Amino acid sequence: MTKTATLLRLLKTGYLTIIGTNLVGIYLHGSYVMHAYNESVSDLDYIVVVRQPLSFSTKSQLLAYTVNQLWPLSPKKGLEFHVLLLKDTHHFVDPLPFDLHFSQMHYQEYLMNNTEYISKMQGVDPDLAAHLTIINHFGQVLIGPPVKTVFSPVPEAVYWQSILFDINDAEREIVNQPMYVILNLCRALAFKNDHLITSKLSGGQWALTHLSNTKYQLINAAISDYTGTGASKALTCYSSRELQDLANHMLKLIRQ
């Protein structure tokens, strides 16, 4: 059994034990369901749907299990999940509220003060429109009823706004995370031009055949870094100015 297969098995059995009959289902989205999953660069994305809000005790058990049992098996970027209420997934509103959220970005904050983290980590998240769109089109059921009986459609305009929100700081962030930002920009442009819902990888592959040759090498380098097919990190050959020029060029195409 592969590491990811073991992770998914423990995710399913552990969450079911902790949440019990309140659990509706666990639904996978992101690169894993879009045939672009790479343990060395990806995270594992999933949505947990419940009938009633989780108690503080249940949230505490869930996060402790996630950090102690699941995290050692997780891919490079860890795990990212939201806990959503069934009434909200049945009737989508924007922005969608969540009962709990966790990702690699929150890992250290949780370790520093898990009580405070659990107490405050609820609210709304504009990214959920994109996550639920992926689930509706490509999602996999880890446990629970079929996707179409749990999730209502996300309006296309709301999905587009979620994409724009995700690339809002692209010009600045491309210097720090060039691979992810470049492929996110490609994904955004693929949707704008051809209404394609893509992964980062397939968005990059789309861009190779739709952008000018002057941008080909940078995008191809991002794909190479993502798939691990290059001999070394291909994007390290490019300057901050070259990266920012690409971001500016693609943002103009996306926003025009």
PDB file of C-alpha atoms in Angstrom:
ATOM      1  CA  MET A   1       0.000   0.000   0.000  1.00  0.00           C
ATOM      2  CA  THR A   2       1.393   3.422  -0.970  1.00  0.00           C
ATOM      3  CA  LYS A   3       1.871   6.201   1.557  1.00  0.00           C
ATOM      4  CA  THR A   4      -1.042   8.169   0.107  1.00  0.00           C
ATOM      5  CA  ALA A   5      -3.299   5.101   0.136  1.00  0.00           C
ATOM      6  CA  THR A   6      -2.470   4.590   3.812  1.00  0.00           C
ATOM      7  CA  LEU A   7      -3.130   8.278   4.458  1.00  0.00           C
ATOM      8  CA  LEU A   8      -6.569   8.084   2.847  1.00  0.00           C
ATOM      9  CA  ARG A   9      -7.459   4.929   4.777  1.00  0.00           C
ATOM     10  CA  LEU A  10      -6.499   6.514   8.103  1.00  0.00           C
ATOM     11  CA  LEU A  11      -8.247   9.756   7.164  1.00  0.00           C
ATOM     12  CA  LYS A  12     -11.473   7.881   6.504  1.00  0.00           C
ATOM     13  CA  THR A  13     -11.429   5.617   9.565  1.00  0.00           C
ATOM     14  CA  GLY A  14     -10.073   8.213  11.989  1.00  0.00           C
ATOM     15  CA  TYR A  15     -12.474  11.013  11.087  1.00  0.00           C
ATOM     16  CA  LEU A  16     -15.438   8.631  11.151  1.00  0.00           C
ATOM     17  CA  THR A  17     -14.451   7.488  14.644  1.00  0.00           C
ATOM     18  CA  ILE A  18     -14.043  11.052  15.919  1.00  0.00           C
ATOM     19  CA  ILE A  19     -17.067  12.694  14.264  1.00  0.00           C
ATOM     20  CA  GLY A  20     -19.383   9.693  14.445  1.00  0.00           C
ATOM     21  CA  THR A  21     -22.944   9.912  13.162  1.00  0.00           C
ATOM     22  CA  ASN A  22     -22.602  13.661  12.632  1.00  0.00           C
ATOM     23  CA  LEU A  23     -20.381  12.941   9.624  1.00  0.00           C
ATOM     24  CA  VAL A  24     -22.072  13.185   6.231  1.00  0.00           C
ATOM     25  CA  GLY A  25     -19.010  12.531   4.111  1.00  0.00           C
ATOM     26  CA  ILE A  26     -15.430  13.326   3.109  1.00  0.00           C
ATOM     27  CA  TYR A  27     -14.833  14.559  -0.439  1.00  0.00           C
ATOM     28  CA  LEU A  28     -11.480  14.857  -2.193  1.00  0.00           C
ATOM     29  CA  HIS A  29     -10.672  17.713  -4.557  1.00  0.00           C
ATOM     30  CA  GLY A  30      -7.586  19.493  -5.911  1.00  0.00           C
ATOM     31  CA  SER A  31      -4.680  17.917  -7.759  1.00  0.00           C
ATOM     32  CA  TYR A  32      -5.397  14.413  -6.432  1.00  0.00           C
ATOM     33  CA  VAL A  33      -8.686  14.121  -8.312  1.00  0.00           C
ATOM     34  CA  MET A  34      -7.416  15.923 -11.434  1.00  0.00           C
ATOM     35  CA  HIS A  35      -4.571  13.508 -12.185  1.00  0.00           C
ATOM     36  CA  ALA A  36      -1.936  16.097 -11.274  1.00  0.00           C
ATOM     37  CA  TYR A  37      -0.980  14.860  -7.796  1.00  0.00           C
ATOM     38  CA  ASN A  38       2.733  14.767  -7.012  1.00  0.00           C
ATOM     39  CA  GLU A  39       3.719  13.951  -3.421  1.00  0.00           C
ATOM     40  CA  SER A  40       6.879  16.054  -3.730  1.00  0.00           C
ATOM     41  CA  VAL A  41       5.026  19.321  -4.517  1.00  0.00           C
ATOM     42  CA  SER A  42       1.292  18.836  -3.854  1.00  0.00           C
ATOM     43  CA  ASP A  43      -1.015  19.022  -0.901  1.00  0.00           C
ATOM     44  CA  LEU A  44      -4.012  16.753  -0.331  1.00  0.00           C
ATOM     45  CA  ASP A  45      -7.280  18.692  -0.404  1.00  0.00           C
ATOM     46  CA  TYR A  46     -10.583  17.543   1.025  1.00  0.00           C
ATOM     47  CA  ILE A  47     -13.903  18.783   2.351  1.00  0.00           C
ATOM     48  CA  VAL A  48     -15.559  17.295   5.432  1.00  0.00           C
ATOM     49  CA  VAL A  49     -19.346  17.714   5.506  1.00  0.00           C
ATOM     50  CA  VAL A  50     -21.225  17.434   8.799  1.00  0.00           C
ATOM     51  CA  ARG A  51     -24.846  17.783   9.875  1.00  0.00           C
ATOM     52  CA  GLN A  52     -24.279  19.979  12.925  1.00  0.00           C
ATOM     53  CA  PRO A  53     -21.392  22.267  13.983  1.00  0.00           C
ATOM     54  CA  LEU A  54     -18.576  20.398  15.697  1.00  0.00           C
ATOM     55  CA  SER A  55     -18.068  20.852  19.425  1.00  0.00           C
ATOM     56  CA  PHE A  56     -14.787  22.284  20.679  1.00  0.00           C
ATOM     57  CA  SER A  57     -13.834  18.832  21.962  1.00  0.00           C
ATOM     58  CA  THR A  58     -14.473  17.196  18.585  1.00  0.00           C
ATOM     59  CA  LYS A  59     -12.481  19.883  16.777  1.00  0.00           C
ATOM     60  CA  SER A  60      -9.636  19.380  19.217  1.00  0.00           C
ATOM     61  CA  GLN A  61      -9.620  15.609  18.649  1.00  0.00           C
ATOM     62  CA  LEU A  62      -9.877  16.040  14.887  1.00  0.00           C
ATOM     63  CA  LEU A  63      -6.915  18.408  14.641  1.00  0.00           C
ATOM     64  CA  ALA A  64      -4.788  16.384  17.055  1.00  0.00           C
ATOM     65  CA  TYR A  65      -5.419  13.277  14.955  1.00  0.00           C
ATOM     66  CA  THR A  66      -4.666  15.200  11.756  1.00  0.00           C
ATOM     67  CA  VAL A  67      -1.362  16.563  13.048  1.00  0.00           C
ATOM     68  CA  ASN A  68      -0.141  13.465  14.882  1.00  0.00           C
ATOM     69  CA  GLN A  69      -1.404  10.601  12.725  1.00  0.00           C
ATOM     70  CA  LEU A  70      -2.012  11.977   9.239  1.00  0.00           C
ATOM     71  CA  TRP A  71       0.588  14.713   8.831  1.00  0.00           C
ATOM     72  CA  PRO A  72       3.592  12.336   8.834  1.00  0.00           C
ATOM     73  CA  LEU A  73       2.043  10.622   5.794  1.00  0.00           C
ATOM     74  CA  SER A  74       1.075  13.815   3.994  1.00  0.00           C
ATOM     75  CA  PRO A  75       2.575  15.123   0.731  1.00  0.00           C
ATOM     76  CA  LYS A  76       5.094  17.998   0.611  1.00  0.00           C
ATOM     77  CA  LYS A  77       2.546  20.787   1.163  1.00  0.00           C
ATOM     78  CA  GLY A  78       0.606  18.907   3.807  1.00  0.00           C
ATOM     79  CA  LEU A  79      -3.152  18.633   4.096  1.00  0.00           C
ATOM     80  CA  GLU A  80      -5.809  21.255   3.530  1.00  0.00           C
ATOM     81  CA  PHE A  81      -9.403  20.808   4.568  1.00  0.00           C
ATOM     82  CA  HIS A  82     -12.565  22.658   5.518  1.00  0.00           C
ATOM     83  CA  VAL A  83     -15.419  21.370   7.640  1.00  0.00           C
ATOM     84  CA  LEU A  84     -18.733  22.524   6.139  1.00  0.00           C
ATOM     85  CA  LEU A  85     -22.337  22.146   7.242  1.00  0.00           C
ATOM     86  CA  LEU A  86     -24.679  20.127   5.041  1.00  0.00           C
ATOM     87  CA  LYS A  87     -27.222  22.948   4.976  1.00  0.00           C
ATOM     88  CA  ASP A  88     -24.569  25.195   3.420  1.00  0.00           C
ATOM     89  CA  THR A  89     -23.373  22.689   0.819  1.00  0.00           C
ATOM     90  CA  HIS A  90     -27.000  22.033  -0.146  1.00  0.00           C
ATOM     91  CA  HIS A  91     -27.651  25.748  -0.665  1.00  0.00           C
ATOM     92  CA  PHE A  92     -24.497  27.499  -1.854  1.00  0.00           C
ATOM     93  CA  VAL A  93     -24.007  31.135  -0.848  1.00  0.00           C
ATOM     94  CA  ASP A  94     -20.989  33.329  -1.459  1.00  0.00           C
ATOM     95  CA  PRO A  95     -18.843  33.566   0.548  1.00  0.00           C
ATOM     96  CA  LEU A  96     -19.512  30.147   2.024  1.00  0.00           C
ATOM     97  CA  PRO A  97     -19.152  29.725   5.805  1.00  0.00           C
ATOM     98  CA  PHE A  98     -16.973  27.008   7.300  1.00  0.00           C
ATOM     99  CA  ASP A  99     -16.955  25.425  10.755  1.00  0.00           C
ATOM    100  CA  LEU A 100     -13.224  24.605  10.796  1.00  0.00           C
ATOM    101  CA  HIS A 101     -10.251  25.022   8.463  1.00  0.00           C
ATOM    102  CA  PHE A 102      -6.687  23.745   8.540  1.00  0.00           C
ATOM    103  CA  SER A 103      -3.694  23.721   6.203  1.00  0.00           C
ATOM    104  CA  GLN A 104       0.084  23.881   6.209  1.00  0.00           C
ATOM    105  CA  MET A 105      -0.176  27.662   6.452  1.00  0.00           C
ATOM    106  CA  HIS A 106      -1.885  27.281   9.847  1.00  0.00           C
ATOM    107  CA  TYR A 107       0.296  24.472  11.173  1.00  0.00           C
ATOM    108  CA  GLN A 108       2.660  26.553  13.326  1.00  0.00           C
ATOM    109  CA  GLU A 109      -0.141  28.770  14.608  1.00  0.00           C
ATOM    110  CA  TYR A 110      -1.994  25.671  15.769  1.00  0.00           C
ATOM    111  CA  LEU A 111       1.103  24.264  17.505  1.00  0.00           C
ATOM    112  CA  MET A 112       1.741  27.546  19.320  1.00  0.00           C
ATOM    113  CA  ASN A 113      -1.746  27.741  20.827  1.00  0.00           C
ATOM    114  CA  ASN A 114      -4.192  25.075  19.729  1.00  0.00           C
ATOM    115  CA  THR A 115      -6.955  26.285  22.051  1.00  0.00           C
ATOM    116  CA  GLU A 116      -6.908  29.781  20.582  1.00  0.00           C
ATOM    117  CA  TYR A 117      -6.660  28.435  17.051  1.00  0.00           C
ATOM    118  CA  ILE A 118      -9.682  26.169  17.441  1.00  0.00           C
ATOM    119  CA  SER A 119     -11.721  28.906  19.102  1.00  0.00           C
ATOM    120  CA  LYS A 120     -11.243  31.417  16.303  1.00  0.00           C
ATOM    121  CA  MET A 121     -10.952  29.234  13.171  1.00  0.00           C
ATOM    122  CA  GLN A 122     -14.392  29.602  11.698  1.00  0.00           C
ATOM    123  CA  GLY A 123     -15.847  32.126   9.289  1.00  0.00           C
ATOM    124  CA  VAL A 124     -16.096  32.447   5.511  1.00  0.00           C
ATOM    125  CA  ASP A 125     -13.588  31.695   2.752  1.00  0.00           C
ATOM    126  CA  PRO A 126     -13.815  32.913  -0.875  1.00  0.00           C
ATOM    127  CA  ASP A 127     -11.603  29.986  -1.937  1.00  0.00           C
ATOM    128  CA  LEU A 128     -14.456  27.589  -1.198  1.00  0.00           C
ATOM    129  CA  ALA A 129     -16.221  28.536  -4.428  1.00  0.00           C
ATOM    130  CA  ALA A 130     -13.281  27.126  -6.387  1.00  0.00           C
ATOM    131  CA  HIS A 131     -12.966  24.068  -4.153  1.00  0.00           C
ATOM    132  CA  LEU A 132     -16.640  23.161  -4.518  1.00  0.00           C
ATOM    133  CA  THR A 133     -16.550  23.730  -8.273  1.00  0.00           C
ATOM    134  CA  ILE A 134     -13.740  21.178  -8.508  1.00  0.00           C
ATOM    135  CA  ILE A 135     -15.720  18.759  -6.330  1.00  0.00           C
ATOM    136  CA  ASN A 136     -18.807  19.150  -8.521  1.00  0.00           C
ATOM    137  CA  HIS A 137     -16.803  18.397 -11.665  1.00  0.00           C
ATOM    138  CA  PHE A 138     -14.082  16.006 -10.516  1.00  0.00           C
ATOM    139  CA  GLY A 139     -14.578  15.232  -6.812  1.00  0.00           C
ATOM    140  CA  GLN A 140     -14.073  11.785  -5.341  1.00  0.00           C
ATOM    141  CA  VAL A 141     -16.053  10.382  -2.423  1.00  0.00           C
ATOM    142  CA  LEU A 142     -13.828   8.991   0.317  1.00  0.00           C
ATOM    143  CA  ILE A 143     -16.870   8.204   2.440  1.00  0.00           C
ATOM    144  CA  GLY A 144     -20.478   9.345   2.206  1.00  0.00           C
ATOM    145  CA  PRO A 145     -23.271   9.801  -0.353  1.00  0.00           C
ATOM    146  CA  PRO A 146     -22.645  10.871  -3.976  1.00  0.00           C
ATOM    147  CA  VAL A 147     -21.382  14.393  -4.678  1.00  0.00           C
ATOM    148  CA  LYS A 148     -24.543  15.473  -6.511  1.00  0.00           C
ATOM    149  CA  THR A 149     -26.696  14.741  -3.443  1.00  0.00           C
ATOM    150  CA  VAL A 150     -24.499  16.799  -1.098  1.00  0.00           C
ATOM    151  CA  PHE A 151     -23.240  19.808  -3.086  1.00  0.00           C
ATOM    152  CA  SER A 152     -25.282  22.366  -4.997  1.00  0.00           C
ATOM    153  CA  PRO A 153     -23.838  23.997  -8.144  1.00  0.00           C
ATOM    154  CA  VAL A 154     -21.540  27.012  -7.834  1.00  0.00           C
ATOM    155  CA  PRO A 155     -22.426  29.873 -10.216  1.00  0.00           C
ATOM    156  CA  GLU A 156     -19.762  30.341 -12.881  1.00  0.00           C
ATOM    157  CA  ALA A 157     -19.381  34.038 -12.043  1.00  0.00           C
ATOM    158  CA  VAL A 158     -18.656  33.189  -8.409  1.00  0.00           C
ATOM    159  CA  TYR A 159     -16.065  30.605  -9.437  1.00  0.00           C
ATOM    160  CA  TRP A 160     -14.390  33.234 -11.619  1.00  0.00           C
ATOM    161  CA  GLN A 161     -14.238  35.714  -8.743  1.00  0.00           C
ATOM    162  CA  SER A 162     -12.649  33.021  -6.572  1.00  0.00           C
ATOM    163  CA  ILE A 163      -9.979  32.487  -9.226  1.00  0.00           C
ATOM    164  CA  LEU A 164      -9.293  36.230  -9.402  1.00  0.00           C
ATOM    165  CA  PHE A 165      -8.998  36.400  -5.620  1.00  0.00           C
ATOM    166  CA  ASP A 166      -6.429  33.596  -5.706  1.00  0.00           C
ATOM    167  CA  ILE A 167      -4.161  35.465  -8.147  1.00  0.00           C
ATOM    168  CA  ASN A 168      -4.677  38.928  -6.705  1.00  0.00           C
ATOM    169  CA  ASP A 169      -1.095  39.178  -5.390  1.00  0.00           C
ATOM    170  CA  ALA A 170       0.528  37.318  -8.272  1.00  0.00           C
ATOM    171  CA  GLU A 171       2.999  40.057  -9.181  1.00  0.00           C
ATOM    172  CA  ARG A 172       4.461  39.990  -5.673  1.00  0.00           C
ATOM    173  CA  GLU A 173       4.042  36.301  -4.872  1.00  0.00           C
ATOM    174  CA  ILE A 174       5.581  35.054  -8.113  1.00  0.00           C
ATOM    175  CA  VAL A 175       9.021  35.890  -6.711  1.00  0.00           C
ATOM    176  CA  ASN A 176       8.429  33.749  -3.605  1.00  0.00           C
ATOM    177  CA  GLN A 177       6.435  30.892  -5.165  1.00  0.00           C
ATOM    178  CA  PRO A 178       7.109  31.054  -8.906  1.00  0.00           C
ATOM    179  CA  MET A 179       5.957  27.552  -9.812  1.00  0.00           C
ATOM    180  CA  TYR A 180       2.600  27.794  -8.067  1.00  0.00           C
ATOM    181  CA  VAL A 181       1.855  31.346  -9.184  1.00  0.00           C
ATOM    182  CA  ILE A 182       2.757  30.723 -12.831  1.00  0.00           C
ATOM    183  CA  LEU A 183       0.563  27.641 -13.022  1.00  0.00           C
ATOM    184  CA  ASN A 184      -2.283  29.396 -11.192  1.00  0.00           C
ATOM    185  CA  LEU A 185      -2.114  32.230 -13.726  1.00  0.00           C
ATOM    186  CA  CYS A 186      -2.241  29.678 -16.538  1.00  0.00           C
ATOM    187  CA  ARG A 187      -5.259  28.029 -14.941  1.00  0.00           C
ATOM    188  CA  ALA A 188      -7.027  31.385 -14.647  1.00  0.00           C
ATOM    189  CA  LEU A 189      -6.373  32.278 -18.278  1.00  0.00           C
ATOM    190  CA  ALA A 190      -7.579  28.864 -19.471  1.00  0.00           C
ATOM    191  CA  PHE A 191     -10.897  29.482 -17.742  1.00  0.00           C
ATOM    192  CA  LYS A 192     -11.224  33.055 -19.007  1.00  0.00           C
ATOM    193  CA  ASN A 193     -10.477  32.188 -22.621  1.00  0.00           C
ATOM    194  CA  ASP A 194     -11.921  28.685 -23.011  1.00  0.00           C
ATOM    195  CA  HIS A 195     -14.055  28.150 -19.872  1.00  0.00           C
ATOM    196  CA  LEU A 196     -11.869  25.219 -18.891  1.00  0.00           C
ATOM    197  CA  ILE A 197     -11.745  24.041 -15.284  1.00  0.00           C
ATOM    198  CA  THR A 198      -8.194  22.780 -14.933  1.00  0.00           C
ATOM    199  CA  SER A 199      -5.577  21.750 -12.427  1.00  0.00           C
ATOM    200  CA  LYS A 200      -2.378  23.753 -12.119  1.00  0.00           C
ATOM    201  CA  LEU A 201      -0.629  21.213 -14.320  1.00  0.00           C
ATOM    202  CA  SER A 202      -3.238  21.031 -17.072  1.00  0.00           C
ATOM    203  CA  GLY A 203      -3.579  24.822 -16.966  1.00  0.00           C
ATOM    204  CA  GLY A 204       0.138  25.100 -17.632  1.00  0.00           C
ATOM    205  CA  GLN A 205      -0.083  22.580 -20.457  1.00  0.00           C
ATOM    206  CA  TRP A 206      -2.942  24.567 -21.979  1.00  0.00           C
ATOM    207  CA  ALA A 207      -0.863  27.754 -21.823  1.00  0.00           C
ATOM    208  CA  LEU A 208       2.016  26.173 -23.743  1.00  0.00           C
ATOM    209  CA  THR A 209      -0.189  26.011 -26.830  1.00  0.00           C
ATOM    210  CA  HIS A 210      -2.020  29.309 -26.328  1.00  0.00           C
ATOM    211  CA  LEU A 211       0.625  31.877 -25.333  1.00  0.00           C
ATOM    212  CA  SER A 212       3.419  33.407 -27.360  1.00  0.00           C
ATOM    213  CA  ASN A 213       6.715  31.595 -27.756  1.00  0.00           C
ATOM    214  CA  THR A 214       8.449  34.213 -25.604  1.00  0.00           C
ATOM    215  CA  LYS A 215       6.549  32.888 -22.558  1.00  0.00           C
ATOM    216  CA  TYR A 216       6.952  29.212 -23.433  1.00  0.00           C
ATOM    217  CA  GLN A 217      10.233  28.616 -21.611  1.00  0.00           C
ATOM    218  CA  LEU A 218       9.090  30.072 -18.290  1.00  0.00           C
ATOM    219  CA  ILE A 219       5.830  28.152 -18.306  1.00  0.00           C
ATOM    220  CA  ASN A 220       7.579  24.970 -19.365  1.00  0.00           C
ATOM    221  CA  ALA A 221      10.062  25.460 -16.518  1.00  0.00           C
ATOM    222  CA  ALA A 222       7.161  25.723 -14.048  1.00  0.00           C
ATOM    223  CA  ILE A 223       5.675  22.494 -15.416  1.00  0.00           C
ATOM    224  CA  SER A 224       9.071  20.810 -15.195  1.00  0.00           C
ATOM    225  CA  ASP A 225       9.446  21.843 -11.556  1.00  0.00           C
ATOM    226  CA  TYR A 226       5.910  20.681 -10.752  1.00  0.00           C
ATOM    227  CA  THR A 227       6.290  17.258 -12.334  1.00  0.00           C
ATOM    228  CA  GLY A 228       9.887  16.788 -11.248  1.00  0.00           C
ATOM    229  CA  THR A 229      10.954  15.975 -14.800  1.00  0.00           C
ATOM    230  CA  GLY A 230      13.823  18.467 -14.877  1.00  0.00           C
ATOM    231  CA  ALA A 231      17.355  17.710 -13.731  1.00  0.00           C
ATOM    232  CA  SER A 232      17.169  20.627 -11.285  1.00  0.00           C
ATOM    233  CA  LYS A 233      14.819  23.429 -10.292  1.00  0.00           C
ATOM    234  CA  ALA A 234      14.316  25.016 -13.711  1.00  0.00           C
ATOM    235  CA  LEU A 235      12.815  28.271 -12.429  1.00  0.00           C
ATOM    236  CA  THR A 236      15.943  29.203 -10.461  1.00  0.00           C
ATOM    237  CA  CYS A 237      17.481  30.290 -13.778  1.00  0.00           C
ATOM    238  CA  TYR A 238      15.103  33.245 -14.043  1.00  0.00           C
ATOM    239  CA  SER A 239      15.407  36.654 -12.381  1.00  0.00           C
ATOM    240  CA  SER A 240      12.737  38.343 -10.281  1.00  0.00           C
ATOM    241  CA  ARG A 241      12.245  40.841 -13.097  1.00  0.00           C
ATOM    242  CA  GLU A 242      11.586  38.088 -15.638  1.00  0.00           C
ATOM    243  CA  LEU A 243       9.095  36.432 -13.300  1.00  0.00           C
ATOM    244  CA  GLN A 244       7.281  39.690 -12.586  1.00  0.00           C
ATOM    245  CA  ASP A 245       7.167  40.549 -16.281  1.00  0.00           C
ATOM    246  CA  LEU A 246       5.408  37.243 -16.903  1.00  0.00           C
ATOM    247  CA  ALA A 247       2.946  37.903 -14.079  1.00  0.00           C
ATOM    248  CA  ASN A 248       2.166  41.377 -15.432  1.00  0.00           C
ATOM    249  CA  HIS A 249       1.683  40.039 -18.953  1.00  0.00           C
ATOM    250  CA  MET A 250      -0.667  37.284 -17.855  1.00  0.00           C
ATOM    251  CA  LEU A 251      -2.627  39.488 -15.460  1.00  0.00           C
ATOM    252  CA  LYS A 252      -3.304  41.912 -18.312  1.00  0.00           C
ATOM    253  CA  LEU A 253      -4.618  39.063 -20.452  1.00  0.00           C
ATOM    254  CA  ILE A 254      -6.765  37.782 -17.594  1.00  0.00           C
ATOM    255  CA  ARG A 255      -8.214  41.182 -16.675  1.00  0.00           C
ATOM    256  CA  GLN A 256      -8.780  42.619 -20.147  1.00  0.00           C
TER     257      GLN A 256
END
